[in-house]
């Protein structure tokens, strides 16, 4: 888990600025892809603005948020339509057939594009590039490298099925294990080929490659409508050291067993027959320790341990953890950027490790999330309070809550800024919230309550209960409703006298002492009542 967290931390540090940039670019491009939706949105908003002042002051925050949210939804739908049309055109281009001659996947583009899900959100597609390990340098016999790919795929599949299932309506991922087989394309060339044909599909590629004593871990990612993909190496895992540590542990364990058997009077030759490769590894280990004590630089010596499948299995948990954490982070990024879905990984971190988490690593991860959230400022800033509050709640179990509490403070201050409330005018931030709280704010206040209950902050719990009491009192008060146009009577300027009980007939009076009768549903005049009836 430690190696996985270090890898995730490095990814967050390097990837978070790109995420914030993605969100900001999405906001800048929204007008270009949503122009045909703007008249409808502006009309609805102008009707709200022209409503009576008392009505506006009651619902200004909720109505503004609704308009912002609807505009974002419309922009995404339009963007998706545009990229789908581009995809259809791209697949018909002649150069696509040349790319398919060296296609790095076992699946053709049409098979990948044809994702049958009940969810309108496009799931993040995840590919693994098979890891090639040169087992001969460890004298490992009778082991297939394909076994590593199968075990890694099964571990990642188990994690994704549990937390990011394809059937999920919130954060769906589609893990396409075994799809990668290319030997003609490598590294960026294969990624470029995929991106040119599948740029309309959100895709994450996880690639591991042996480089000497280290394992290079790289990722490539692109989301919906991105003009380019993001690719980088994010860590170098000391895989050889992990295997050697397992070999040494087995050798030392064998030494204890051998000594116990000798003390029991067993014959040394008989004991050696059951020692297998542990005998050789113990000899190498003892030589190395002796030579190091004598000042010999063993790095200049060619000494190989004999490893077996048990040692190779020690590498599997590290590989699975690294792949799982990175896949979770990218999935969270994808759904945050495109669908405003809060991240899940912070809630999962405590359960992913039985060991004590490194607080410094976690702090870096949280800072990365906050940097990504800050990219929402100009576009979807109203999401920041709940996102940061949820992040704090997911890590409320930690003993050191200094920087977790900072997330709560940032959440509350942003909430107040959105409502143009100065916190300096109040002795406590929760008092500032009480001054402008509305019924629509109940979900946010309930999340505050859950956090303070989790950390057993009695004083804050009581303050939040007062906020909930204010909301309960507001619910009991009569409220003004916002009027919406439902029918229009053309050429009608007279006062209304009466409306029939079945709401089908409307009667109005005129200055010429006549009475007009209207069809309420169609808005057409039926007749005029005066000295004589005139039918229309």
CSV table of N, CA and C in Angstrom, one decimal, residues 95-256:
chain,number,residue,atom,x,y,z
A,95,UNK,N,-7.3,7.3,-43.9
A,95,UNK,CA,-6.1,7.0,-43.1
A,95,UNK,C,-6.5,6.0,-41.9
A,96,UNK,N,-7.8,6.0,-41.6
A,96,UNK,CA,-8.2,5.1,-40.5
A,96,UNK,C,-7.9,3.6,-40.8
A,97,UNK,N,-8.0,3.3,-42.1
A,97,UNK,CA,-7.8,1.9,-42.5
A,97,UNK,C,-6.3,1.6,-42.4
A,98,UNK,N,-5.4,2.5,-42.6
A,98,UNK,CA,-4.0,2.3,-42.4
A,98,UNK,C,-3.6,2.1,-40.9
A,99,UNK,N,-4.3,2.9,-40.1
A,99,UNK,CA,-4.1,2.7,-38.6
A,99,UNK,C,-4.5,1.3,-38.2
A,100,UNK,N,-5.7,0.8,-38.7
A,100,UNK,CA,-6.2,-0.5,-38.3
A,100,UNK,C,-5.2,-1.6,-38.7
A,101,UNK,N,-4.4,-1.4,-39.7
A,101,UNK,CA,-3.4,-2.4,-40.1
A,101,UNK,C,-2.5,-2.7,-38.9
A,102,UNK,N,-2.2,-1.7,-38.1
A,102,UNK,CA,-1.3,-1.9,-36.9
A,102,UNK,C,-2.1,-1.6,-35.6
A,103,UNK,N,-3.4,-1.9,-35.6
A,103,UNK,CA,-4.2,-1.6,-34.4
A,103,UNK,C,-3.7,-2.3,-33.2
A,104,UNK,N,-3.5,-1.6,-32.1
A,104,UNK,CA,-2.9,-2.2,-30.9
A,104,UNK,C,-3.9,-3.0,-30.0
A,105,UNK,N,-5.1,-3.1,-30.4
A,105,UNK,CA,-6.1,-3.8,-29.6
A,105,UNK,C,-6.7,-5.0,-30.3
A,106,UNK,N,-7.2,-5.9,-29.5
A,106,UNK,CA,-8.0,-7.0,-30.1
A,106,UNK,C,-9.4,-6.7,-30.5
A,107,UNK,N,-9.9,-5.5,-29.9
A,107,UNK,CA,-11.2,-5.0,-30.3
A,107,UNK,C,-11.1,-4.0,-31.3
A,108,UNK,N,-12.0,-4.0,-32.3
A,108,UNK,CA,-12.1,-3.0,-33.3
A,108,UNK,C,-12.8,-1.7,-32.8
A,109,UNK,N,-12.6,-0.6,-33.4
A,109,UNK,CA,-13.2,0.7,-32.9
A,109,UNK,C,-14.7,0.6,-32.7
A,110,UNK,N,-15.4,-0.1,-33.7
A,110,UNK,CA,-16.9,-0.2,-33.6
A,110,UNK,C,-17.3,-0.9,-32.3
A,111,UNK,N,-16.5,-2.0,-32.0
A,111,UNK,CA,-16.8,-2.7,-30.8
A,111,UNK,C,-16.6,-1.9,-29.5
A,112,UNK,N,-15.6,-1.1,-29.5
A,112,UNK,CA,-15.4,-0.2,-28.3
A,112,UNK,C,-16.4,0.9,-28.2
A,113,UNK,N,-16.8,1.4,-29.4
A,113,UNK,CA,-17.8,2.5,-29.3
A,113,UNK,C,-19.2,2.0,-29.0
A,114,UNK,N,-19.4,0.7,-29.2
A,114,UNK,CA,-20.8,0.2,-29.0
A,114,UNK,C,-20.9,-0.3,-27.5
A,115,UNK,N,-21.0,0.6,-26.6
A,115,UNK,CA,-21.1,0.3,-25.2
A,115,UNK,C,-22.6,0.3,-24.8
A,116,UNK,N,-23.1,-0.8,-24.4
A,116,UNK,CA,-24.5,-0.9,-24.1
A,116,UNK,C,-24.7,-0.8,-22.6
A,117,UNK,N,-25.1,0.3,-22.1
A,117,UNK,CA,-25.3,0.6,-20.7
A,117,UNK,C,-26.6,1.3,-20.6
A,118,UNK,N,-27.3,1.1,-19.4
A,118,UNK,CA,-28.5,1.9,-19.1
A,118,UNK,C,-28.2,3.3,-18.6
A,119,UNK,N,-27.0,3.6,-18.6
A,119,UNK,CA,-26.6,4.9,-18.1
A,119,UNK,C,-26.2,5.8,-19.2
A,120,UNK,N,-26.8,7.1,-19.2
A,120,UNK,CA,-26.5,8.0,-20.3
A,120,UNK,C,-25.1,8.6,-20.2
A,121,UNK,N,-24.5,8.4,-19.1
A,121,UNK,CA,-23.1,8.9,-19.0
A,121,UNK,C,-22.1,7.9,-19.6
A,122,UNK,N,-21.2,8.4,-20.4
A,122,UNK,CA,-20.2,7.5,-21.0
A,122,UNK,C,-19.3,6.9,-19.9
A,123,UNK,N,-19.2,5.6,-19.8
A,123,UNK,CA,-18.2,5.1,-18.8
A,123,UNK,C,-16.8,5.3,-19.2
A,124,UNK,N,-15.9,5.4,-18.2
A,124,UNK,CA,-14.5,5.5,-18.5
A,124,UNK,C,-14.0,4.2,-18.9
A,125,UNK,N,-13.4,4.0,-20.0
A,125,UNK,CA,-12.8,2.8,-20.5
A,125,UNK,C,-11.4,2.7,-20.0
A,126,UNK,N,-11.0,1.5,-19.5
A,126,UNK,CA,-9.7,1.3,-18.9
A,126,UNK,C,-9.0,0.1,-19.6
A,127,UNK,N,-7.8,0.4,-20.1
A,127,UNK,CA,-7.0,-0.7,-20.7
A,127,UNK,C,-5.7,-0.9,-19.9
A,128,UNK,N,-5.2,-2.1,-19.9
A,128,UNK,CA,-3.9,-2.4,-19.3
A,128,UNK,C,-2.9,-2.9,-20.4
A,129,UNK,N,-1.8,-2.3,-20.5
A,129,UNK,CA,-0.7,-2.8,-21.4
A,129,UNK,C,0.0,-3.9,-20.7
A,130,UNK,N,0.1,-5.1,-21.3
A,130,UNK,CA,0.7,-6.3,-20.6
A,130,UNK,C,2.1,-5.9,-20.1
A,131,UNK,N,2.4,-6.4,-18.9
A,131,UNK,CA,3.7,-6.1,-18.3
A,131,UNK,C,4.7,-7.3,-18.7
A,132,UNK,N,5.8,-6.9,-19.3
A,132,UNK,CA,6.8,-7.9,-19.7
A,132,UNK,C,8.0,-7.9,-18.6
A,133,UNK,N,8.1,-9.0,-17.9
A,133,UNK,CA,9.1,-9.2,-16.8
A,133,UNK,C,10.1,-10.2,-17.3
A,134,UNK,N,11.4,-9.8,-17.3
A,134,UNK,CA,12.4,-10.8,-17.7
A,134,UNK,C,12.8,-11.6,-16.5
A,135,UNK,N,12.1,-12.8,-16.4
A,135,UNK,CA,12.2,-13.6,-15.2
A,135,UNK,C,13.6,-14.3,-15.1
A,136,UNK,N,14.3,-14.4,-16.2
A,136,UNK,CA,15.6,-15.1,-16.2
A,136,UNK,C,16.6,-14.5,-15.3
A,137,UNK,N,16.5,-13.1,-15.0
A,137,UNK,CA,17.5,-12.5,-14.2
A,137,UNK,C,17.3,-12.9,-12.7
A,138,UNK,N,16.2,-13.6,-12.4
A,138,UNK,CA,16.0,-14.1,-11.1
A,138,UNK,C,16.1,-15.6,-11.0
A,139,UNK,N,16.5,-16.2,-12.2
A,139,UNK,CA,16.5,-17.7,-12.3
A,139,UNK,C,15.1,-18.3,-11.9
A,140,UNK,N,14.1,-17.6,-12.3
A,140,UNK,CA,12.7,-18.1,-12.1
A,140,UNK,C,12.4,-19.1,-13.2
A,141,UNK,N,12.0,-20.3,-12.9
A,141,UNK,CA,11.7,-21.3,-13.9
A,141,UNK,C,10.2,-21.7,-13.8
A,142,UNK,N,9.7,-22.1,-15.0
A,142,UNK,CA,8.3,-22.6,-15.1
A,142,UNK,C,7.3,-21.6,-14.7
A,143,UNK,N,7.5,-20.3,-15.0
A,143,UNK,CA,6.5,-19.3,-14.8
A,143,UNK,C,6.3,-18.5,-16.1
A,144,UNK,N,5.1,-18.3,-16.4
A,144,UNK,CA,4.7,-17.5,-17.6
A,144,UNK,C,4.4,-16.1,-17.3
A,145,UNK,N,4.9,-15.2,-18.1
A,145,UNK,CA,4.7,-13.8,-17.9
A,145,UNK,C,3.2,-13.4,-18.0
A,146,UNK,N,2.4,-14.3,-18.8
A,146,UNK,CA,1.0,-14.0,-18.9
A,146,UNK,C,0.3,-14.1,-17.6
A,147,UNK,N,0.9,-14.9,-16.6
A,147,UNK,CA,0.3,-15.1,-15.3
A,147,UNK,C,0.2,-13.7,-14.6
A,148,UNK,N,1.2,-12.9,-14.8
A,148,UNK,CA,1.2,-11.6,-14.1
A,148,UNK,C,0.1,-10.7,-14.6
A,149,UNK,N,-0.1,-10.7,-15.9
A,149,UNK,CA,-1.2,-10.0,-16.5
A,149,UNK,C,-2.6,-10.4,-16.0
A,150,UNK,N,-2.8,-11.8,-15.9
A,150,UNK,CA,-4.0,-12.3,-15.5
A,150,UNK,C,-4.3,-12.0,-14.0
A,151,UNK,N,-3.3,-12.1,-13.2
A,151,UNK,CA,-3.5,-11.8,-11.7
A,151,UNK,C,-3.7,-10.3,-11.5
A,152,UNK,N,-3.0,-9.5,-12.3
A,152,UNK,CA,-3.2,-8.0,-12.2
A,152,UNK,C,-4.6,-7.6,-12.6
A,153,UNK,N,-5.0,-8.2,-13.7
A,153,UNK,CA,-6.3,-7.9,-14.3
A,153,UNK,C,-7.4,-8.3,-13.3
A,154,UNK,N,-7.2,-9.5,-12.7
A,154,UNK,CA,-8.3,-9.9,-11.7
A,154,UNK,C,-8.3,-9.0,-10.5
A,155,UNK,N,-7.2,-8.6,-10.0
A,155,UNK,CA,-7.2,-7.7,-8.9
A,155,UNK,C,-7.8,-6.3,-9.2
A,156,UNK,N,-7.5,-5.8,-10.3
A,156,UNK,CA,-8.1,-4.5,-10.7
A,156,UNK,C,-9.6,-4.6,-11.0
A,157,UNK,N,-9.9,-5.8,-11.6
A,157,UNK,CA,-11.3,-6.0,-11.9
A,157,UNK,C,-12.2,-6.1,-10.6
A,158,UNK,N,-11.6,-6.7,-9.6
A,158,UNK,CA,-12.3,-6.9,-8.3
A,158,UNK,C,-12.5,-5.5,-7.7
A,159,UNK,N,-11.5,-4.7,-7.7
A,159,UNK,CA,-11.6,-3.3,-7.1
A,159,UNK,C,-12.7,-2.5,-7.9
A,160,UNK,N,-12.6,-2.5,-9.2
A,160,UNK,CA,-13.5,-1.6,-10.0
A,160,UNK,C,-14.9,-2.1,-9.9
A,161,UNK,N,-15.1,-3.4,-9.9
A,161,UNK,CA,-16.5,-4.0,-9.7
A,161,UNK,C,-17.1,-3.6,-8.4
A,162,UNK,N,-16.3,-3.5,-7.4
A,162,UNK,CA,-16.8,-3.2,-6.1
A,162,UNK,C,-17.1,-1.7,-5.9
A,163,UNK,N,-16.3,-0.8,-6.6
A,163,UNK,CA,-16.4,0.6,-6.3
A,163,UNK,C,-16.8,1.5,-7.6
A,164,UNK,N,-16.4,1.0,-8.7
A,164,UNK,CA,-16.7,1.7,-10.0
A,164,UNK,C,-17.2,0.8,-11.0
A,165,UNK,N,-18.3,0.1,-10.7
A,165,UNK,CA,-18.9,-0.9,-11.6
A,165,UNK,C,-19.4,-0.3,-12.8
A,166,UNK,N,-19.4,-1.1,-13.9
A,166,UNK,CA,-20.0,-0.7,-15.2
A,166,UNK,C,-21.5,-0.5,-15.0
A,167,UNK,N,-22.1,-1.1,-14.1
A,167,UNK,CA,-23.6,-1.0,-13.8
A,167,UNK,C,-23.9,0.2,-13.0
A,168,UNK,N,-22.9,0.9,-12.5
A,168,UNK,CA,-23.1,2.1,-11.6
A,168,UNK,C,-23.7,3.2,-12.4
A,169,UNK,N,-24.7,3.9,-11.8
A,169,UNK,CA,-25.3,5.1,-12.5
A,169,UNK,C,-24.6,6.3,-12.1
A,170,UNK,N,-23.6,6.2,-11.3
A,170,UNK,CA,-22.9,7.4,-10.8
A,170,UNK,C,-21.4,7.5,-11.4
A,171,UNK,N,-20.6,6.4,-11.1
A,171,UNK,CA,-19.2,6.4,-11.6
A,171,UNK,C,-18.9,5.1,-12.3
A,172,UNK,N,-19.4,4.9,-13.5
A,172,UNK,CA,-19.2,3.7,-14.2
A,172,UNK,C,-17.9,3.7,-14.9
A,173,UNK,N,-17.2,2.5,-14.8
A,173,UNK,CA,-16.0,2.3,-15.6
A,173,UNK,C,-16.2,1.0,-16.4
A,174,UNK,N,-15.6,0.9,-17.5
A,174,UNK,CA,-15.6,-0.3,-18.3
A,174,UNK,C,-14.2,-0.8,-18.5
A,175,UNK,N,-13.8,-1.9,-17.7
A,175,UNK,CA,-12.5,-2.5,-17.7
A,175,UNK,C,-12.4,-3.5,-18.8
A,176,UNK,N,-11.5,-3.2,-19.8
A,176,UNK,CA,-11.4,-4.1,-21.0
A,176,UNK,C,-10.1,-4.9,-20.9
A,177,UNK,N,-10.0,-5.8,-20.0
A,177,UNK,CA,-8.8,-6.6,-19.7
A,177,UNK,C,-8.6,-7.5,-20.9
A,178,UNK,N,-7.3,-7.7,-21.2
A,178,UNK,CA,-6.9,-8.6,-22.3
A,178,UNK,C,-7.1,-8.0,-23.7
A,179,UNK,N,-7.5,-6.8,-23.8
A,179,UNK,CA,-7.7,-6.2,-25.1
A,179,UNK,C,-6.4,-5.8,-25.8
A,180,UNK,N,-5.4,-5.5,-25.1
A,180,UNK,CA,-4.1,-5.0,-25.7
A,180,UNK,C,-3.2,-6.1,-26.0
A,181,UNK,N,-2.7,-6.1,-27.3
A,181,UNK,CA,-1.8,-7.2,-27.7
A,181,UNK,C,-0.7,-6.8,-28.6
A,182,UNK,N,-0.7,-5.5,-29.0
A,182,UNK,CA,0.2,-5.0,-30.1
A,182,UNK,C,1.7,-5.2,-29.7
A,183,UNK,N,2.4,-5.6,-30.7
A,183,UNK,CA,3.9,-5.6,-30.6
A,183,UNK,C,4.5,-4.7,-31.7
A,184,UNK,N,3.6,-4.2,-32.5
A,184,UNK,CA,4.1,-3.3,-33.6
A,184,UNK,C,4.1,-1.8,-33.1
A,185,UNK,N,3.3,-1.5,-32.2
A,185,UNK,CA,3.2,-0.2,-31.6
A,185,UNK,C,3.8,-0.2,-30.2
A,186,UNK,N,4.4,0.9,-29.8
A,186,UNK,CA,4.9,1.0,-28.5
A,186,UNK,C,4.8,2.4,-28.0
A,187,UNK,N,4.6,2.5,-26.7
A,187,UNK,CA,4.5,3.8,-26.0
A,187,UNK,C,3.6,4.8,-26.6
A,188,UNK,N,4.1,6.0,-26.9
A,188,UNK,CA,3.3,7.1,-27.4
A,188,UNK,C,2.7,6.8,-28.8
A,189,UNK,N,3.3,6.0,-29.6
A,189,UNK,CA,2.8,5.7,-30.9
A,189,UNK,C,1.5,4.9,-30.8
A,190,UNK,N,1.4,4.0,-29.9
A,190,UNK,CA,0.1,3.3,-29.8
A,190,UNK,C,-1.0,4.1,-29.2
A,191,UNK,N,-0.6,5.0,-28.2
A,191,UNK,CA,-1.5,5.9,-27.6
A,191,UNK,C,-2.1,6.9,-28.7
A,192,UNK,N,-1.2,7.4,-29.5
A,192,UNK,CA,-1.5,8.3,-30.6
A,192,UNK,C,-2.5,7.7,-31.5
A,193,UNK,N,-2.3,6.4,-31.9
A,193,UNK,CA,-3.2,5.7,-32.8
A,193,UNK,C,-4.6,5.6,-32.2
A,194,UNK,N,-4.6,5.2,-30.9
A,194,UNK,CA,-5.9,5.1,-30.3
A,194,UNK,C,-6.6,6.4,-30.2
A,195,UNK,N,-5.9,7.5,-29.8
A,195,UNK,CA,-6.6,8.8,-29.6
A,195,UNK,C,-7.1,9.3,-30.9
A,196,UNK,N,-6.4,9.1,-32.1
A,196,UNK,CA,-6.9,9.6,-33.3
A,196,UNK,C,-8.3,9.0,-33.7
A,197,UNK,N,-8.5,7.7,-33.3
A,197,UNK,CA,-9.7,7.0,-33.7
A,197,UNK,C,-10.8,7.1,-32.6
A,198,UNK,N,-10.4,7.1,-31.4
A,198,UNK,CA,-11.3,7.0,-30.2
A,198,UNK,C,-11.3,8.2,-29.3
A,199,UNK,N,-11.1,9.4,-29.9
A,199,UNK,CA,-11.0,10.6,-29.0
A,199,UNK,C,-12.4,11.0,-28.4
A,200,UNK,N,-13.5,10.4,-29.0
A,200,UNK,CA,-14.8,10.7,-28.4
A,200,UNK,C,-15.1,9.9,-27.1
A,201,UNK,N,-14.2,8.9,-26.9
A,201,UNK,CA,-14.5,8.0,-25.8
A,201,UNK,C,-13.5,8.3,-24.6
A,202,UNK,N,-14.0,8.5,-23.4
A,202,UNK,CA,-13.0,8.7,-22.3
A,202,UNK,C,-12.2,7.4,-22.0
A,203,UNK,N,-10.9,7.5,-22.1
A,203,UNK,CA,-10.1,6.3,-22.0
A,203,UNK,C,-8.9,6.6,-21.1
A,204,UNK,N,-8.6,5.5,-20.3
A,204,UNK,CA,-7.4,5.5,-19.4
A,204,UNK,C,-6.6,4.3,-19.8
A,205,UNK,N,-5.3,4.5,-20.1
A,205,UNK,CA,-4.4,3.4,-20.4
A,205,UNK,C,-3.3,3.3,-19.3
A,206,UNK,N,-3.2,2.1,-18.7
A,206,UNK,CA,-2.2,1.9,-17.7
A,206,UNK,C,-1.1,1.0,-18.2
A,207,UNK,N,0.1,1.5,-18.2
A,207,UNK,CA,1.2,0.8,-18.8
A,207,UNK,C,2.4,0.7,-17.9
A,208,UNK,N,2.9,-0.5,-17.7
A,208,UNK,CA,4.1,-0.8,-16.9
A,208,UNK,C,5.2,-1.4,-17.8
A,209,UNK,N,6.4,-1.0,-17.5
A,209,UNK,CA,7.6,-1.5,-18.3
A,209,UNK,C,8.8,-1.6,-17.5
A,210,UNK,N,9.5,-2.7,-17.6
A,210,UNK,CA,10.7,-2.9,-16.8
A,210,UNK,C,11.9,-2.1,-17.4
A,211,UNK,N,12.6,-1.4,-16.6
A,211,UNK,CA,13.8,-0.7,-17.0
A,211,UNK,C,14.8,-0.9,-15.9
A,212,UNK,N,15.7,-1.9,-16.2
A,212,UNK,CA,16.7,-2.3,-15.3
A,212,UNK,C,16.1,-2.9,-14.0
A,213,UNK,N,16.5,-2.3,-12.9
A,213,UNK,CA,16.0,-2.8,-11.6
A,213,UNK,C,14.6,-2.1,-11.2
A,214,UNK,N,14.1,-1.3,-12.1
A,214,UNK,CA,12.9,-0.6,-11.8
A,214,UNK,C,11.7,-0.9,-12.7
A,215,UNK,N,10.5,-0.6,-12.3
A,215,UNK,CA,9.4,-0.7,-13.1
A,215,UNK,C,8.8,0.6,-13.3
A,216,UNK,N,8.8,1.1,-14.6
A,216,UNK,CA,8.2,2.4,-14.9
A,216,UNK,C,6.7,2.3,-15.1
A,217,UNK,N,6.0,3.1,-14.4
A,217,UNK,CA,4.6,3.1,-14.5
A,217,UNK,C,4.1,4.4,-15.2
A,218,UNK,N,3.4,4.2,-16.3
A,218,UNK,CA,2.9,5.3,-17.1
A,218,UNK,C,1.4,5.3,-17.3
A,219,UNK,N,0.8,6.4,-17.5
A,219,UNK,CA,-0.6,6.5,-17.8
A,219,UNK,C,-0.8,7.4,-19.0
A,220,UNK,N,-1.9,7.1,-19.7
A,220,UNK,CA,-2.4,8.0,-20.7
A,220,UNK,C,-3.9,8.2,-20.5
A,221,UNK,N,-4.4,9.4,-20.6
A,221,UNK,CA,-5.8,9.7,-20.4
A,221,UNK,C,-6.3,10.8,-21.3
A,222,UNK,N,-7.5,10.6,-21.7
A,222,UNK,CA,-8.3,11.7,-22.3
A,222,UNK,C,-9.8,11.6,-22.0
A,223,UNK,N,-10.4,12.7,-21.9
A,223,UNK,CA,-11.9,12.7,-21.6
A,223,UNK,C,-12.6,13.1,-22.8
A,224,UNK,N,-13.9,13.4,-22.6
A,224,UNK,CA,-14.8,13.8,-23.7
A,224,UNK,C,-14.5,15.1,-24.3
A,225,UNK,N,-14.2,15.2,-25.6
A,225,UNK,CA,-14.0,16.5,-26.2
A,225,UNK,C,-12.7,17.1,-26.0
A,226,UNK,N,-11.7,16.4,-25.5
A,226,UNK,CA,-10.4,17.0,-25.3
A,226,UNK,C,-9.6,17.0,-26.6
A,227,UNK,N,-8.9,18.1,-26.8
A,227,UNK,CA,-8.2,18.3,-28.1
A,227,UNK,C,-6.9,17.5,-28.1
A,228,UNK,N,-6.4,17.0,-26.9
A,228,UNK,CA,-5.2,16.2,-26.9
A,228,UNK,C,-5.3,15.3,-25.7
A,229,UNK,N,-4.4,14.3,-25.7
A,229,UNK,CA,-4.4,13.4,-24.6
A,229,UNK,C,-3.3,13.8,-23.6
A,230,UNK,N,-3.4,13.3,-22.4
A,230,UNK,CA,-2.3,13.5,-21.4
A,230,UNK,C,-1.6,12.2,-21.1
A,231,UNK,N,-0.3,12.2,-21.3
A,231,UNK,CA,0.5,11.0,-21.1
A,231,UNK,C,1.8,11.4,-20.3
A,232,UNK,N,2.1,10.5,-19.3
A,232,UNK,CA,3.3,10.8,-18.6
A,232,UNK,C,3.7,9.6,-17.8
A,233,UNK,N,5.0,9.5,-17.4
A,233,UNK,CA,5.5,8.5,-16.5
A,233,UNK,C,5.3,9.1,-15.1
A,234,UNK,N,4.7,8.3,-14.2
A,234,UNK,CA,4.5,8.9,-12.9
A,234,UNK,C,5.3,8.3,-11.7
A,235,UNK,N,5.9,7.2,-12.0
A,235,UNK,CA,6.8,6.6,-10.9
A,235,UNK,C,7.7,5.5,-11.4
A,236,UNK,N,8.7,5.2,-10.6
A,236,UNK,CA,9.6,4.1,-10.9
A,236,UNK,C,9.6,3.2,-9.6
A,237,UNK,N,9.0,2.0,-9.7
A,237,UNK,CA,8.9,1.1,-8.6
A,237,UNK,C,10.1,0.2,-8.6
A,238,UNK,N,10.7,0.0,-7.4
A,238,UNK,CA,11.9,-0.8,-7.3
A,238,UNK,C,11.4,-2.3,-7.2
A,239,UNK,N,11.0,-2.8,-8.3
A,239,UNK,CA,10.4,-4.2,-8.3
A,239,UNK,C,11.4,-5.2,-8.0
A,240,UNK,N,12.6,-5.1,-8.4
A,240,UNK,CA,13.7,-6.1,-8.2
A,240,UNK,C,14.0,-6.2,-6.7
A,241,UNK,N,14.0,-5.0,-6.0
A,241,UNK,CA,14.2,-5.0,-4.5
A,241,UNK,C,13.0,-5.7,-3.8
A,242,UNK,N,11.8,-5.6,-4.3
A,242,UNK,CA,10.7,-6.2,-3.7
A,242,UNK,C,10.8,-7.7,-3.8
A,243,UNK,N,11.2,-8.2,-4.9
A,243,UNK,CA,11.4,-9.7,-5.1
A,243,UNK,C,12.6,-10.2,-4.3
A,244,UNK,N,13.7,-9.4,-4.2
A,244,UNK,CA,14.9,-9.8,-3.5
A,244,UNK,C,14.6,-9.9,-2.0
A,245,UNK,N,13.7,-8.9,-1.5
A,245,UNK,CA,13.4,-8.9,-0.1
A,245,UNK,C,12.6,-10.2,0.3
A,246,UNK,N,11.8,-10.7,-0.7
A,246,UNK,CA,11.0,-11.9,-0.4
A,246,UNK,C,12.0,-13.1,-0.4
A,247,UNK,N,12.9,-13.1,-1.3
A,247,UNK,CA,13.9,-14.2,-1.4
A,247,UNK,C,14.7,-14.2,-0.1
A,248,UNK,N,15.2,-13.1,0.4
A,248,UNK,CA,15.9,-13.0,1.7
A,248,UNK,C,15.1,-13.5,2.9
A,249,UNK,N,13.8,-13.1,2.9
A,249,UNK,CA,13.0,-13.5,4.0
A,249,UNK,C,12.8,-15.0,4.0
A,250,UNK,N,12.6,-15.6,2.8
A,250,UNK,CA,12.5,-17.1,2.8
A,250,UNK,C,13.8,-17.8,3.2
A,251,UNK,N,14.9,-17.2,2.8
A,251,UNK,CA,16.2,-17.8,3.2
A,251,UNK,C,16.4,-17.7,4.7
A,252,UNK,N,16.1,-16.6,5.3
A,252,UNK,CA,16.3,-16.5,6.8
A,252,UNK,C,15.3,-17.4,7.5
A,253,UNK,N,14.1,-17.5,7.0
A,253,UNK,CA,13.1,-18.4,7.6
A,253,UNK,C,13.6,-19.9,7.5
A,254,UNK,N,14.2,-20.2,6.4
A,254,UNK,CA,14.7,-21.6,6.2
A,254,UNK,C,15.9,-21.8,7.2
A,255,UNK,N,16.7,-20.8,7.4
A,255,UNK,CA,17.8,-20.9,8.4
A,255,UNK,C,17.3,-21.3,9.8
A,256,UNK,N,16.2,-20.7,10.2
A,256,UNK,CA,15.6,-21.0,11.5
A,256,UNK,C,15.1,-22.4,11.6
